[in-house]
């Protein structure tokens, strides 16, 4: 039996984010909607939950995420499009922070992407889901 893992990713329009991750081998499902975390990140922000198998590793997913949205800069819609990785357990939190630090050094980029605990998720309304 395959193990299915999940991670929340926010950074841009959830349609664009959803399309990117649907194309990644090993991703079995992408749910688009809005995620909130703990204060001060408790407002809902556009994001996706990516369900993935062991055919893809977390580092690849984080790498794709950081390279497919404005992960190094602020902009006027940042509250709606929070640059974040939402974790579901402490082990994943540690892995994500390590991966982002490694990629930051490797690329000489300063990522603003927050690593946040997942609190709540609301699916996008049905009429806009792909």
CSV table of C-alpha atoms in Angstrom, one decimal:
chain,number,residue,atom,x,y,z
A,1,UNK,CA,0.0,0.0,0.0
A,2,UNK,CA,1.3,3.5,-0.9
A,3,UNK,CA,1.7,6.1,1.8
A,4,UNK,CA,-0.1,9.3,0.9
A,5,UNK,CA,1.3,12.5,2.6
A,6,UNK,CA,0.0,16.0,2.4
A,7,UNK,CA,1.3,19.6,2.6
A,8,UNK,CA,-0.4,23.0,2.3
A,9,UNK,CA,1.1,25.5,-0.1
A,10,UNK,CA,0.2,29.2,-0.5
A,11,UNK,CA,1.7,31.8,-2.7
A,12,UNK,CA,-0.5,32.8,-5.5
A,13,UNK,CA,-3.8,32.3,-7.2
A,14,UNK,CA,-5.0,28.8,-6.2
A,15,UNK,CA,-5.9,28.0,-9.8
A,16,UNK,CA,-2.3,28.6,-10.9
A,17,UNK,CA,-0.8,26.7,-7.9
A,18,UNK,CA,-3.2,23.8,-8.4
A,19,UNK,CA,-2.3,23.5,-12.1
A,20,UNK,CA,1.4,23.4,-11.3
A,21,UNK,CA,1.1,20.7,-8.8
A,22,UNK,CA,-1.3,18.6,-10.8
A,23,UNK,CA,1.5,18.2,-13.3
A,24,UNK,CA,4.0,16.8,-10.8
A,25,UNK,CA,4.5,13.0,-11.0
A,26,UNK,CA,3.6,11.5,-7.6
A,27,UNK,CA,1.0,14.1,-6.7
A,28,UNK,CA,-2.3,12.2,-6.4
A,29,UNK,CA,-4.7,15.0,-5.5
A,30,UNK,CA,-4.7,18.8,-5.2
A,31,UNK,CA,-7.5,20.6,-3.3
A,32,UNK,CA,-7.8,24.4,-3.9
A,33,UNK,CA,-9.2,26.8,-1.4
A,34,UNK,CA,-8.2,28.9,1.6
A,35,UNK,CA,-5.9,28.0,4.6
A,36,UNK,CA,-5.5,29.7,7.9
A,37,UNK,CA,-2.8,29.2,10.5
A,38,UNK,CA,-2.2,30.7,14.0
A,39,UNK,CA,-2.2,34.4,14.8
A,40,UNK,CA,-1.1,36.6,13.2
A,41,UNK,CA,-1.7,34.3,10.1
A,42,UNK,CA,-5.2,33.3,11.1
A,43,UNK,CA,-6.9,35.0,8.2
A,44,UNK,CA,-7.8,32.7,5.3
A,45,UNK,CA,-5.4,33.0,2.3
A,46,UNK,CA,-5.6,31.3,-1.1
A,47,UNK,CA,-3.7,28.0,-1.0
A,48,UNK,CA,-3.8,24.3,-2.0
A,49,UNK,CA,-3.4,21.1,-0.1
A,50,UNK,CA,-1.2,18.7,-2.1
A,51,UNK,CA,-1.6,15.0,-1.5
A,52,UNK,CA,1.4,13.1,-2.7
A,53,UNK,CA,3.0,9.7,-2.7
A,54,UNK,CA,6.5,8.5,-2.1
A,55,UNK,CA,7.1,8.9,-5.9
A,56,UNK,CA,7.9,12.5,-5.2
A,57,UNK,CA,9.9,13.8,-2.3
A,58,UNK,CA,9.1,16.8,-0.1
A,59,UNK,CA,12.2,18.7,-1.3
A,60,UNK,CA,11.0,18.5,-4.9
A,61,UNK,CA,7.6,19.9,-4.0
A,62,UNK,CA,9.0,22.7,-1.9
A,63,UNK,CA,11.5,23.6,-4.7
A,64,UNK,CA,8.7,23.7,-7.3
A,65,UNK,CA,6.6,25.9,-4.9
A,66,UNK,CA,9.4,28.4,-4.2
A,67,UNK,CA,10.2,28.7,-7.9
A,68,UNK,CA,6.6,29.1,-9.2
A,69,UNK,CA,5.4,32.1,-7.1
A,70,UNK,CA,6.9,35.4,-5.8
A,71,UNK,CA,8.6,33.7,-2.8
A,72,UNK,CA,11.3,36.4,-2.3
A,73,UNK,CA,9.3,39.6,-2.4
A,74,UNK,CA,6.3,41.4,-0.8
A,75,UNK,CA,3.6,42.8,-3.0
A,76,UNK,CA,0.2,44.5,-2.6
A,77,UNK,CA,-1.8,41.3,-2.5
A,78,UNK,CA,0.4,39.4,-0.1
A,79,UNK,CA,-2.4,39.1,2.5
A,80,UNK,CA,-4.6,37.3,0.0
A,81,UNK,CA,-1.7,35.3,-1.4
A,82,UNK,CA,0.4,34.5,1.6
A,83,UNK,CA,3.7,32.8,0.7
A,84,UNK,CA,3.6,29.8,3.0
A,85,UNK,CA,4.1,26.2,3.5
A,86,UNK,CA,1.6,24.7,6.0
A,87,UNK,CA,2.6,21.6,7.9
A,88,UNK,CA,0.5,19.0,9.6
A,89,UNK,CA,3.1,17.6,12.0
A,90,UNK,CA,6.3,18.7,13.7
A,91,UNK,CA,8.5,16.3,11.8
A,92,UNK,CA,7.4,17.9,8.5
A,93,UNK,CA,7.9,21.4,10.0
A,94,UNK,CA,11.6,20.6,10.6
A,95,UNK,CA,12.1,19.1,7.2
A,96,UNK,CA,10.5,22.1,5.4
A,97,UNK,CA,12.5,24.6,7.3
A,98,UNK,CA,15.7,22.7,6.5
A,99,UNK,CA,14.8,22.4,2.8
A,100,UNK,CA,14.0,26.1,2.5
A,101,UNK,CA,17.3,27.0,4.3
A,102,UNK,CA,19.3,24.7,2.0
A,103,UNK,CA,17.6,26.1,-1.2
A,104,UNK,CA,18.2,29.7,0.1
A,105,UNK,CA,21.9,29.1,0.5
A,106,UNK,CA,22.1,27.1,-2.8
A,107,UNK,CA,20.4,29.9,-4.8
A,108,UNK,CA,21.6,32.8,-2.8
A,109,UNK,CA,18.0,33.9,-2.4
A,110,UNK,CA,16.2,35.2,0.7
A,111,UNK,CA,12.8,33.5,0.8
A,112,UNK,CA,10.0,35.2,2.7
A,113,UNK,CA,7.9,32.0,2.6
A,114,UNK,CA,6.6,31.3,6.1
A,115,UNK,CA,6.5,27.8,7.5
A,116,UNK,CA,3.2,27.7,9.5
A,117,UNK,CA,1.1,25.1,11.3
A,118,UNK,CA,-2.1,24.2,9.4
A,119,UNK,CA,-5.2,25.2,11.3
A,120,UNK,CA,-8.2,25.3,8.9
A,121,UNK,CA,-9.1,24.8,5.3
A,122,UNK,CA,-12.1,25.8,3.2
A,123,UNK,CA,-12.6,24.5,-0.3
A,124,UNK,CA,-13.1,27.0,-3.0
A,125,UNK,CA,-16.7,27.3,-4.1
A,126,UNK,CA,-17.6,24.5,-6.5
A,127,UNK,CA,-18.2,26.9,-9.5
A,128,UNK,CA,-14.5,27.9,-9.6
A,129,UNK,CA,-12.9,24.5,-8.8
A,130,UNK,CA,-11.2,22.8,-11.8
